[in-house]
Coordinates of C-alpha atoms in Angstrom, one line a residue:
R1 CA 130.4 114.4 187.8
H2 CA 131.0 116.1 191.2
N3 CA 133.7 118.6 192.1
L4 CA 134.3 119.9 195.6
F5 CA 137.0 122.4 196.5
I6 CA 137.8 124.0 199.9
F7 CA 140.5 126.7 200.1
I8 CA 141.9 127.9 203.5
N9 CA 144.1 130.9 204.0
H10 CA 145.3 132.0 207.4
E11 CA 147.7 134.8 208.4
M12 CA 149.7 133.9 211.4
K13 CA 150.9 136.2 214.2
S14 CA 154.4 136.0 212.7
G15 CA 153.2 137.6 209.5
N16 CA 153.6 134.3 207.6
E17 CA 150.7 132.7 205.8
M18 CA 149.3 129.2 206.0
Y19 CA 147.3 128.0 203.0
A20 CA 145.5 124.7 202.3
E21 CA 143.4 123.2 199.6
I22 CA 141.2 120.1 199.8
G23 CA 139.8 118.9 196.5
R24 CA 137.6 115.9 195.6
Y25 CA 136.3 114.7 192.2
R26 CA 133.9 111.9 191.6
S27 CA 132.3 110.6 188.4
E28 CA 130.0 107.8 187.6
Y29 CA 129.6 106.5 184.1
Q30 CA 127.2 103.8 182.7
K31 CA 126.9 102.5 179.2
N32 CA 125.4 99.6 177.4
K33 CA 127.1 98.1 174.4
E34 CA 127.1 95.0 172.3
T35 CA 128.4 91.8 173.7
G36 CA 131.9 90.5 173.0
G37 CA 132.6 88.3 170.0
I38 CA 134.8 85.2 169.9
F39 CA 138.3 86.1 168.8
S40 CA 140.2 83.7 166.6
V41 CA 142.5 82.9 169.5
Q42 CA 139.5 81.9 171.6
K43 CA 138.1 79.4 169.1
Q44 CA 137.0 76.1 170.6
Y45 CA 135.4 72.9 169.5
M46 CA 131.7 72.0 170.2
R47 CA 131.2 68.2 170.0
T48 CA 128.3 67.2 172.3
N49 CA 125.9 70.1 172.1
Y50 CA 122.3 69.2 172.7
W51 CA 121.0 71.7 170.2
A52 CA 123.5 70.7 167.5
Q53 CA 122.3 67.2 167.8
Q54 CA 118.8 68.3 166.8
I55 CA 120.0 69.5 163.4
E56 CA 119.0 67.1 160.6
D57 CA 120.8 66.4 157.4
K58 CA 119.9 64.1 154.5
T59 CA 120.6 61.0 156.6
G60 CA 118.6 62.1 159.6
H61 CA 120.0 63.1 163.0
D62 CA 123.8 63.6 162.8
I63 CA 125.0 63.3 166.4
N64 CA 128.6 62.9 165.6
R65 CA 129.3 66.3 164.0
T66 CA 132.1 68.4 165.4
W67 CA 131.7 72.2 165.2
L68 CA 134.4 74.8 165.5
V69 CA 132.8 77.9 167.1
D70 CA 134.4 81.1 165.8
G71 CA 133.1 84.7 165.4
W72 CA 129.9 84.1 167.3
R73 CA 128.4 87.2 169.0
P74 CA 125.2 86.6 171.0
H75 CA 123.0 89.5 170.3
N76 CA 120.4 89.0 173.0
V77 CA 122.6 90.3 175.9
Q78 CA 124.4 93.6 176.2
R79 CA 127.5 94.5 178.2
K80 CA 126.7 96.9 181.0
I81 CA 129.6 99.1 181.9
D82 CA 129.8 100.8 185.3
N83 CA 132.8 103.0 185.8
E84 CA 133.4 105.0 189.0
K85 CA 136.4 107.4 189.4
E86 CA 137.4 109.3 192.4
T87 CA 140.3 111.7 193.0
Y88 CA 141.3 113.6 196.1
R89 CA 144.0 116.2 196.5
I90 CA 145.3 117.8 199.7
V91 CA 147.7 120.7 199.8
I92 CA 149.1 122.4 202.9
G93 CA 151.8 125.0 202.6
F94 CA 153.4 128.0 204.3
R95 CA 154.8 131.2 202.8
G96 CA 156.4 134.3 204.0
Q97 CA 159.4 136.6 203.6
T98 CA 162.9 136.6 205.2
D99 CA 164.5 139.7 206.7
S100 CA 166.7 140.0 203.6
G101 CA 163.7 140.3 201.3
W102 CA 163.5 136.8 199.9
D103 CA 160.0 135.4 199.5
W104 CA 159.8 131.7 200.5
D105 CA 157.1 129.1 199.9
T106 CA 157.0 125.5 201.0
G107 CA 154.3 123.0 200.6
F108 CA 153.2 119.3 200.8
V109 CA 150.8 117.7 198.3
T110 CA 149.3 114.3 198.3
S111 CA 146.8 113.0 195.8
K112 CA 145.2 109.7 195.0
A113 CA 143.1 108.7 192.0
T114 CA 141.1 105.5 191.8
M115 CA 139.1 103.9 189.1
E116 CA 136.7 100.9 189.6
D117 CA 135.5 99.6 186.3
T118 CA 133.0 96.7 186.3
T119 CA 131.3 95.3 183.2
E120 CA 128.4 93.0 183.6
N121 CA 127.3 90.3 181.1
R122 CA 130.8 89.5 179.9
I123 CA 131.1 85.9 178.7
S124 CA 133.4 83.5 180.5
A125 CA 135.3 81.4 177.9
I126 CA 135.4 78.5 180.3
A127 CA 131.7 78.5 181.1
L128 CA 130.8 79.2 177.4
Y129 CA 132.5 76.0 176.2
E130 CA 131.2 74.0 179.1
G131 CA 127.7 75.2 178.1
L132 CA 128.3 74.5 174.4
N133 CA 129.2 70.9 175.2
D134 CA 126.3 70.2 177.5
M135 CA 124.3 67.2 176.4
T136 CA 121.1 68.4 178.0
S137 CA 118.5 71.1 177.0
A138 CA 120.3 73.5 179.3
A139 CA 123.1 73.7 176.8
I140 CA 124.0 77.0 175.2
N141 CA 122.3 77.2 171.8
P142 CA 124.5 79.1 169.3
F143 CA 121.8 78.6 166.6
A144 CA 119.1 80.7 168.4
A145 CA 118.9 84.4 168.4
T146 CA 117.0 84.4 171.8
N147 CA 116.5 82.0 174.6
N148 CA 119.9 80.5 173.9
N149 CA 120.8 79.9 177.5
I150 CA 123.8 82.3 177.3
E151 CA 123.1 83.6 180.8
R152 CA 124.8 80.5 182.3
A153 CA 128.2 81.8 180.9
L154 CA 127.7 85.5 181.9
V155 CA 130.1 87.0 184.5
D156 CA 131.1 90.3 185.9
V157 CA 134.7 91.5 185.0
Y158 CA 136.6 94.2 186.8
R159 CA 139.6 96.5 186.4
N160 CA 140.7 98.6 189.4
D161 CA 143.4 101.2 189.0
T162 CA 145.1 103.3 191.6
S163 CA 147.7 106.1 191.2
K164 CA 149.2 108.2 194.0
L165 CA 151.4 111.2 194.0
T166 CA 153.2 112.6 197.0
M167 CA 155.3 115.8 196.7
F168 CA 157.2 118.2 198.9
D169 CA 158.9 121.4 197.6
F170 CA 160.6 124.5 198.9
K171 CA 161.1 127.7 196.8
L172 CA 162.9 131.0 197.4
S173 CA 162.4 134.0 195.1
K174 CA 163.3 137.7 195.0
P175 CA 162.4 140.3 192.3
D176 CA 165.7 142.3 192.8
V177 CA 168.6 139.9 193.6
F178 CA 170.8 142.5 192.0
S179 CA 170.4 145.4 189.5
T180 CA 171.9 146.3 186.1
K181 CA 171.6 149.5 184.1
A182 CA 168.6 147.9 182.4
G183 CA 166.8 147.1 185.7
D184 CA 166.4 144.5 188.5
V185 CA 167.3 140.8 188.0
A186 CA 164.7 138.4 189.5
M187 CA 165.6 134.9 190.7
L188 CA 163.8 131.8 191.9
V189 CA 165.5 128.7 193.3
G190 CA 164.1 125.6 194.8
G191 CA 164.0 121.9 195.3
E192 CA 161.3 119.2 195.0
F193 CA 160.7 115.6 196.0
R194 CA 158.1 113.5 194.2
S195 CA 157.0 109.9 194.8
E196 CA 154.9 108.2 192.2
Y197 CA 152.9 105.0 192.6
Y198 CA 150.7 103.0 190.2
V199 CA 148.7 99.8 190.4
D200 CA 146.6 98.2 187.6
D201 CA 144.6 95.3 189.0
R202 CA 142.8 93.1 186.4
D203 CA 140.1 90.5 186.9
P204 CA 141.5 86.9 187.5
L205 CA 139.9 86.0 184.2
L206 CA 142.1 88.5 182.4
D207 CA 145.4 88.4 184.4
G208 CA 146.0 84.7 184.0
T209 CA 145.0 83.7 187.5
I210 CA 142.1 81.7 185.9
P211 CA 143.6 80.5 182.6
F212 CA 141.7 79.4 179.5
T213 CA 143.1 77.2 176.8
S214 CA 141.8 77.3 173.2
Y215 CA 141.5 74.3 170.9
N216 CA 144.9 75.1 169.4
G217 CA 146.7 75.4 172.7
Y218 CA 146.6 79.2 173.2
T219 CA 146.5 80.2 176.8
H220 CA 147.7 83.1 179.0
P221 CA 149.3 85.4 178.0
F222 CA 148.0 84.8 174.4
A223 CA 144.3 84.1 175.3
S224 CA 142.2 85.4 178.1
A225 CA 139.3 83.6 179.8
V226 CA 136.9 86.4 178.8
I227 CA 135.3 86.3 175.3
G228 CA 136.3 89.4 173.3
S229 CA 139.1 90.6 175.6
S230 CA 142.8 90.4 175.3
P231 CA 144.7 89.2 178.3
S232 CA 146.4 91.8 180.5
T233 CA 148.6 91.1 183.5
D234 CA 148.5 93.1 186.7
T235 CA 150.9 96.0 186.9
R236 CA 152.5 97.7 189.9
G237 CA 155.3 100.3 189.9
E238 CA 156.7 103.1 192.0
R239 CA 159.6 105.5 192.0
N240 CA 161.0 108.6 193.7
I241 CA 162.3 111.7 192.0
D242 CA 164.6 114.5 193.4
S243 CA 164.7 117.8 191.7
L244 CA 166.6 121.1 191.9
F245 CA 165.7 124.1 189.8
M246 CA 166.6 127.8 189.2
E247 CA 165.0 130.5 187.1
M248 CA 166.1 134.1 186.4
Q249 CA 164.4 137.1 184.7
I250 CA 167.2 139.3 183.3
P251 CA 166.6 142.7 181.7
L252 CA 169.3 143.2 179.0
T253 CA 168.1 146.7 177.8
E254 CA 165.1 148.8 178.3
T255 CA 163.3 146.9 175.6
I256 CA 165.0 143.5 175.7
N257 CA 164.3 140.9 178.5
A258 CA 165.7 137.4 178.9
Q259 CA 164.7 134.4 180.9
A260 CA 167.1 131.6 181.9
A261 CA 166.1 128.4 183.6
I262 CA 167.8 125.1 184.6
R263 CA 166.4 122.0 186.2
W264 CA 168.2 118.9 187.5
E265 CA 166.4 115.6 188.2
D266 CA 167.4 112.3 189.6
I267 CA 164.9 109.6 188.8
E268 CA 165.0 106.3 190.6
N269 CA 166.0 103.4 188.3
V270 CA 166.5 105.8 185.4
G271 CA 169.3 108.1 186.3
S272 CA 169.9 111.9 186.5
T273 CA 169.6 114.6 183.9
T274 CA 169.8 118.3 183.5
V275 CA 167.7 120.4 181.2
G276 CA 167.4 124.1 180.6
K277 CA 165.8 127.0 178.8
F278 CA 166.9 130.4 177.5
A279 CA 164.3 132.9 176.1
V280 CA 164.5 136.5 174.9
G281 CA 161.8 139.0 174.2
W282 CA 162.4 142.3 172.4
D283 CA 159.8 145.1 172.3
V284 CA 160.8 146.6 168.9
S285 CA 158.0 149.2 169.2
D286 CA 154.7 149.7 170.9
S287 CA 153.1 147.5 168.2
I288 CA 155.7 144.8 167.6
R289 CA 157.4 142.3 170.0
V290 CA 159.9 139.7 168.8
R291 CA 160.5 136.6 170.9
G292 CA 162.7 133.5 170.7
S293 CA 163.6 130.5 172.9
Y294 CA 165.9 127.5 173.1
S295 CA 165.3 124.7 175.5
T296 CA 166.1 121.0 176.2
A297 CA 163.6 118.5 177.6
F298 CA 163.7 115.0 179.0
R299 CA 161.1 112.3 179.3
A300 CA 161.8 109.1 181.3
P301 CA 160.0 105.8 180.5
N302 CA 156.7 105.8 182.4
L303 CA 155.8 103.3 185.1
I304 CA 153.7 101.2 182.7
Q305 CA 156.5 101.0 180.1
I306 CA 159.0 99.8 182.7
H307 CA 156.8 97.6 184.9
Q308 CA 154.1 96.0 182.8
Q309 CA 155.2 92.4 182.4
E310 CA 153.4 91.6 179.1
V311 CA 150.8 93.1 176.8
T312 CA 149.1 90.9 174.2
R313 CA 146.6 92.5 171.7
V314 CA 144.8 90.9 168.8
A315 CA 144.0 92.8 165.6
T316 CA 143.8 92.2 161.9
R317 CA 147.0 93.1 160.1
E318 CA 148.6 92.5 156.7
D319 CA 150.9 89.6 156.1
F320 CA 153.1 91.2 153.4
V321 CA 154.8 87.9 152.5
Y322 CA 151.5 86.7 151.2
K323 CA 150.7 89.9 149.6
Y324 CA 154.1 89.7 147.8
I325 CA 153.3 86.3 146.4
G326 CA 150.0 87.6 145.0
A327 CA 147.4 86.5 147.5
D328 CA 144.0 88.1 147.0
D329 CA 143.3 88.5 150.7
W330 CA 146.4 89.1 152.8
D331 CA 144.7 90.2 156.0
Q332 CA 145.4 88.0 159.0
T333 CA 144.4 88.1 162.6
V334 CA 147.7 88.7 164.4
Q335 CA 148.6 88.9 168.1
R336 CA 151.2 91.5 169.2
Y337 CA 153.0 90.2 172.3
S338 CA 155.0 92.9 174.1
K339 CA 157.0 92.8 177.3
A340 CA 158.0 95.9 179.2
K341 CA 161.7 96.7 178.9
S342 CA 163.3 98.5 181.9
V343 CA 166.3 100.9 181.7
D344 CA 168.4 98.0 182.9
D345 CA 167.5 96.2 179.6
G346 CA 168.7 99.2 177.6
L347 CA 165.6 101.3 177.3
E348 CA 166.7 105.0 177.5
S349 CA 164.8 108.2 178.2
E350 CA 163.7 110.5 175.4
K351 CA 165.7 113.7 175.0
S352 CA 164.7 116.7 172.9
V353 CA 165.9 120.2 171.8
N354 CA 163.2 122.7 171.2
T355 CA 163.6 126.1 169.5
S356 CA 161.1 128.8 168.5
F357 CA 161.1 132.3 167.0
G358 CA 158.1 134.5 166.8
V359 CA 156.5 137.9 166.6
V360 CA 153.6 139.5 168.3
V361 CA 151.9 142.4 166.4
Q362 CA 149.3 144.7 167.9
P363 CA 148.7 147.5 165.4
Q364 CA 148.0 150.9 167.0
M365 CA 145.7 151.9 164.1
I366 CA 143.5 148.8 164.7
D367 CA 142.4 148.7 168.3
G368 CA 141.7 145.2 169.6
L369 CA 143.7 143.3 167.0
T370 CA 146.5 140.9 168.1
I371 CA 148.5 138.7 165.6
T372 CA 151.1 136.2 166.6
A373 CA 153.3 133.9 164.5
D374 CA 155.8 131.4 165.8
I375 CA 158.3 129.2 163.9
W376 CA 159.2 126.2 165.9
S377 CA 161.4 123.1 165.7
I378 CA 161.6 120.0 167.9
E379 CA 164.4 117.5 167.6
K380 CA 163.9 114.4 169.8
E381 CA 166.4 111.5 170.3
D382 CA 165.6 108.0 171.6
T383 CA 161.9 108.3 171.0
I384 CA 160.2 105.3 172.8
G385 CA 158.0 103.2 170.6
L386 CA 157.3 99.9 168.9
F387 CA 158.8 98.5 165.7
G388 CA 155.2 97.6 164.6
R389 CA 153.5 94.4 163.5
E390 CA 153.4 95.4 159.9
N391 CA 157.1 96.4 159.9
H392 CA 158.0 93.0 161.3
S393 CA 156.1 91.4 158.4
V394 CA 157.9 93.6 155.9
Y395 CA 161.3 92.9 157.5
D396 CA 160.6 89.2 157.2
L397 CA 159.8 89.7 153.6
A398 CA 163.0 91.7 153.0
L399 CA 165.0 88.8 154.5
R400 CA 163.3 86.3 152.3
I401 CA 163.9 88.4 149.1
L402 CA 167.6 88.8 149.9
A403 CA 168.0 85.1 150.7
G404 CA 166.2 83.8 147.7
N405 CA 165.0 80.2 147.7
S406 CA 168.1 78.2 147.0
N407 CA 168.7 77.1 150.6
C408 CA 165.4 77.2 152.4
S409 CA 166.2 74.5 154.9
A410 CA 168.8 76.8 156.5
F411 CA 166.7 80.0 156.3
S412 CA 165.0 81.1 159.6
G413 CA 163.4 84.6 158.8
N414 CA 162.5 87.2 161.3
P415 CA 162.8 85.8 164.8
A416 CA 160.1 88.3 166.1
L417 CA 157.5 86.2 164.3
T418 CA 157.0 83.8 167.2
G419 CA 153.9 82.0 165.9
L420 CA 153.3 80.8 162.3
D421 CA 150.7 78.6 160.8
E422 CA 151.8 75.2 159.8
Y423 CA 152.8 75.3 156.2
D424 CA 151.2 73.0 153.7
G425 CA 152.5 73.7 150.2
S426 CA 149.6 71.8 148.5
D427 CA 147.0 74.2 149.9
D428 CA 145.4 76.4 147.2
L429 CA 146.0 80.2 147.2
E430 CA 143.6 82.6 145.5
L431 CA 145.4 85.2 143.5
T432 CA 144.3 88.8 142.9
D433 CA 143.2 87.9 139.3
G434 CA 140.8 85.2 140.7
S435 CA 142.9 82.2 139.7
E436 CA 144.1 79.6 142.2
V437 CA 147.5 78.0 142.5
S438 CA 149.2 75.9 145.1
L439 CA 151.2 77.7 147.8
D440 CA 154.4 75.9 146.6
S441 CA 153.8 77.3 143.1
A442 CA 153.2 80.8 144.4
F443 CA 156.3 80.9 146.6
A444 CA 158.4 79.4 143.8
A445 CA 157.2 82.0 141.3
A446 CA 158.0 84.8 143.8
G447 CA 161.5 83.3 144.4
I448 CA 161.4 83.3 148.2
C449 CA 161.3 80.6 150.9
P450 CA 157.8 79.6 152.0
R451 CA 156.2 79.9 155.4
G452 CA 152.8 79.7 157.1
Q453 CA 150.9 82.9 157.9
I454 CA 151.7 84.9 161.0
N455 CA 149.9 84.3 164.3
Q456 CA 152.1 86.1 166.8
V457 CA 154.6 89.0 166.8
T458 CA 156.9 89.7 169.7
D459 CA 157.2 93.5 169.6
E460 CA 159.1 95.1 172.5
Y461 CA 159.5 98.8 173.4
L462 CA 162.7 100.3 171.8
N463 CA 164.5 103.6 171.4
M464 CA 164.2 104.9 167.9
A465 CA 166.6 107.4 166.2
T466 CA 166.2 111.1 165.9
R467 CA 162.8 112.5 165.2
T468 CA 162.5 116.1 163.8
I469 CA 159.3 118.1 163.6
E470 CA 159.2 121.7 162.3
G471 CA 156.4 124.1 161.6
M472 CA 154.7 127.4 162.3
D473 CA 151.7 128.4 164.4
V474 CA 149.6 131.5 163.7
A475 CA 147.0 133.1 165.9
I476 CA 144.7 136.1 165.3
V477 CA 142.4 137.7 167.9
Y478 CA 140.3 140.7 167.0
T479 CA 137.7 142.3 169.3
F480 CA 135.3 144.8 167.7
G481 CA 132.3 146.0 169.7
D482 CA 130.4 143.1 171.1
F483 CA 132.2 140.6 168.7
T484 CA 135.4 138.7 169.1
F485 CA 137.0 136.6 166.4
K486 CA 139.7 134.0 167.1
Y487 CA 141.8 132.0 164.6
N488 CA 144.5 129.4 165.3
G489 CA 146.4 127.7 162.5
S490 CA 149.1 125.1 162.8
F491 CA 151.3 124.3 159.8
T492 CA 153.8 121.5 159.9
D493 CA 156.6 121.6 157.4
E494 CA 158.7 118.6 158.5
F495 CA 158.0 115.4 160.3
D496 CA 160.8 113.0 159.9
Q497 CA 161.9 109.9 161.8
E498 CA 165.5 109.0 161.0
A499 CA 165.9 105.4 160.0
T500 CA 168.7 103.5 161.7
S501 CA 169.6 99.8 162.2
I502 CA 166.8 97.6 160.8
F503 CA 164.8 100.6 159.8
A504 CA 167.7 101.9 157.6
Q505 CA 168.1 98.5 156.0
M506 CA 164.4 98.3 155.1
Q507 CA 164.4 101.9 153.7
A508 CA 167.5 101.2 151.5
L509 CA 165.7 98.1 150.1
A510 CA 162.6 100.1 149.4
D511 CA 164.7 102.9 147.8
N512 CA 166.4 100.5 145.4
G513 CA 163.1 98.7 144.5
T514 CA 163.9 95.4 146.3
I515 CA 160.8 96.0 148.5
P516 CA 158.0 96.9 146.0
A517 CA 156.3 100.3 146.3
N518 CA 152.9 98.8 147.3
I519 CA 154.5 97.3 150.4
P520 CA 154.4 100.2 153.0
L521 CA 157.1 101.1 155.5
Q522 CA 155.4 102.7 158.5
G523 CA 156.6 104.8 161.4
F524 CA 159.9 106.0 160.0
G525 CA 161.3 108.1 157.2
D526 CA 159.2 111.1 156.0
L527 CA 156.0 110.9 158.1
L528 CA 154.5 114.3 157.2
G529 CA 151.0 114.0 155.8
K530 CA 150.8 110.3 156.7
D531 CA 148.7 108.4 159.1
G532 CA 147.3 111.4 160.9
N533 CA 150.4 113.5 161.0
L534 CA 148.6 116.6 159.5
E535 CA 150.3 119.3 157.5
E536 CA 147.6 121.8 158.4
K537 CA 145.0 122.3 161.1
H538 CA 142.8 125.3 161.5
S539 CA 140.3 126.4 164.2
Y540 CA 138.2 129.6 164.1
K541 CA 135.5 131.1 166.4
L542 CA 133.3 134.2 166.3
Y543 CA 131.7 135.3 169.6
Y544 CA 128.9 137.7 170.2
N545 CA 128.5 138.8 173.8
A546 CA 125.7 141.2 174.7
G547 CA 125.9 141.2 178.5
Q548 CA 123.3 138.7 179.7
W549 CA 123.3 136.6 176.5
G550 CA 125.6 135.6 173.7
A551 CA 126.2 133.3 170.8
S552 CA 129.1 131.8 168.9
I553 CA 129.9 129.9 165.7
S554 CA 133.1 127.9 165.5
G555 CA 134.8 125.5 163.2
L556 CA 137.6 123.0 163.0
T557 CA 139.4 121.9 159.9
K558 CA 141.8 119.0 159.8
G559 CA 143.8 118.6 156.6
D560 CA 144.1 115.6 154.3
F561 CA 146.7 112.9 154.8
V562 CA 147.7 109.5 153.3
Q563 CA 147.0 106.2 154.9
S564 CA 150.3 104.5 154.3
K565 CA 149.3 100.9 155.0
F566 CA 148.3 100.5 151.3
G567 CA 151.7 101.6 150.0
T568 CA 151.6 103.5 146.7
V569 CA 150.5 102.9 143.2
N570 CA 152.4 104.8 140.6
G571 CA 153.8 106.9 143.4
V572 CA 150.4 107.9 144.8
G573 CA 149.0 106.7 148.1
F574 CA 145.4 106.5 149.4
T575 CA 144.5 110.0 150.5
I576 CA 142.0 110.6 153.3
P577 CA 140.4 114.1 152.5
E578 CA 140.2 117.0 154.9
M579 CA 137.3 117.3 157.3
T580 CA 135.6 120.4 158.6
T581 CA 133.0 120.5 161.5
M582 CA 131.1 123.6 162.5
D583 CA 129.4 124.3 165.9
L584 CA 126.7 126.7 166.9
A585 CA 126.0 127.9 170.5
V586 CA 123.7 130.4 172.2
W587 CA 123.5 131.1 176.0
G588 CA 121.8 133.3 178.5
K589 CA 122.7 134.4 182.0
F590 CA 120.1 134.9 184.7
D591 CA 119.5 135.1 188.5
L592 CA 118.4 131.8 190.1
N593 CA 117.4 132.5 193.7
G594 CA 120.3 134.9 194.2
K595 CA 122.8 132.6 192.4
D596 CA 124.4 133.3 189.0
A597 CA 123.1 130.9 186.5
R598 CA 123.6 130.2 182.8
V599 CA 121.8 128.0 180.3
K600 CA 123.6 127.1 177.1
Y601 CA 122.4 125.3 174.0
T602 CA 125.0 123.9 171.6
I603 CA 124.7 122.2 168.2
K604 CA 127.9 120.4 167.5
N605 CA 128.7 119.6 163.9
F606 CA 125.4 121.3 162.8
E607 CA 126.2 120.4 159.1
D608 CA 126.2 116.7 160.2
E609 CA 129.5 116.0 158.6
R610 CA 130.7 112.3 158.6
A611 CA 134.2 111.2 158.9
P612 CA 136.0 110.4 155.6
L613 CA 136.3 106.8 154.6
A614 CA 139.5 105.0 155.8
D615 CA 140.6 101.5 156.6
G616 CA 139.8 101.5 160.3
Y617 CA 137.9 99.5 162.8
Q618 CA 134.7 101.7 162.3
G619 CA 135.5 102.6 158.7
Y620 CA 137.3 105.8 159.5
F621 CA 140.6 107.0 161.0
S622 CA 139.6 107.3 164.7
D623 CA 143.0 108.7 165.8
I624 CA 142.1 112.0 164.0
H625 CA 138.4 111.9 163.1
Q626 CA 135.1 111.4 164.9
D627 CA 132.0 110.1 163.3
L628 CA 129.3 111.1 165.7
G629 CA 127.3 113.3 163.4
M630 CA 125.2 116.2 164.7
I631 CA 125.0 116.5 168.5
H632 CA 122.6 118.6 170.5
Q633 CA 123.7 119.6 174.0
L634 CA 121.8 121.6 176.7
E635 CA 123.8 122.8 179.7
L636 CA 122.7 124.5 182.9
R637 CA 125.4 126.0 185.2
V638 CA 124.8 127.5 188.6
R639 CA 127.5 129.2 190.7
F640 CA 127.0 128.8 194.5

């Protein structure tokens, strides 16, 4: 990683100042990892493979056998990832003061960030199946661990991203616009113009330019031409934003100060909005300060949410209709197909109200001690999100339970399930007790209309109802001699997503027992302590600084939570326990040819804690935990 900054300041003859900044960041990253495996949506038949024809059975050579290749991952090649990122930022501005005492500042900013990501040794699905159906010895041999001719199907795949920001602003400020008995009132007013631009350019094998069709007819946008990758279309978007803002610092009494701010924004293709903030601080005594604030916020859909034409991702998810009828294994590889939804299609911006009340204590009798505590609340409307693949499955189950099985020929189910396996009622179904029954018998016993298992779910961005989060943050800083102790604790008391529309219907059916307790409803209702929404989080650190050298010990504790995808049994969910990791560090400062230098040795997670077991891709809940074990890190820093 390389960072370069150049700062320029020049005082002109007029007394005004010109300033400029030139910044450049560049990084290079390389990694080797396992090759991609064949997804279920990329399965293909192998009929004329040379090596398959060498396999003998009891009757000799069987040259007419047809193979369905699924789940194969060649282990004799590795993907080689080469990622280069570059960012530049140029700022030029002028500032000065008017004759009436107003400070003014105007500036222009332009920045551009690019990413070029190339992965070697990806497997072309087209070339793979051509090689698997080669009748010569040059055919790809899926039965061999090495020397399997896989190199004939290897390709380089790229993803190139570019984002740009151009901004111009003008500000006026004055510390004494007018005065009151309590003191001077300060004011800042200004305006801003921003232009945002984003391009995501995917390889032709990923964006559908070169399509691949699997044995069962899947093609773009449901299957890519790269083994082990979901298809992704190119994305391009831009918009302009105009803003006006004002802020005031208002002394109310000698010990009470207030802050008021307002901002208006007009966002292209989204609309205009006005948000504001009002905050008060009261110095009760030399040791105690009380503070509170009320503010509103606004977040427009980002360029990807508005402009990305389609997103298809493949993952293993539960088909709860099959769980309901007693299937032993209800996991199913399911595609989620999403299309961006612009504001013209009804997607609205998120809006929130934020409040906080806190106290700062600095006891006079204990020098160096600061304690802060803040109670806060966030109420957000129109949260942008997805209904969820599992929720679509549960909703389909709810519709089937309500409809019964008296008129299945007229029943259609959840229209979001856009791909279903062909249903054959004579197929056997293994139940959780180990017995087998026909699908027709299982659906009849459950009293619902039958269907095949899910292959695809259409899941578009939507605005969800009000979300409320409340809690308290506590911080303690204590410096004594050469030691400094820091503690931060976050305690969440409420995390609730209001259920409306289909969500509300499903919640009502769960509450009255129509939807069984072991069928989870995810993403709405009471979310506190579920799926990574922690009730408690603690961090603590003790420094020792003795001039030229120092040391520290620190820790991070993340509280327990329930993984809701399993539902509950007797009212109890599957709990993922809390995890604590501890770090040690020691450093020394020295002179290196006249330059300030520092060497630092860190042992991260020195107790070698491993992430708690969870149902996740790597066996743990990766959104919250890491499972890297103990890490040793040596760092040399030189200031030029």
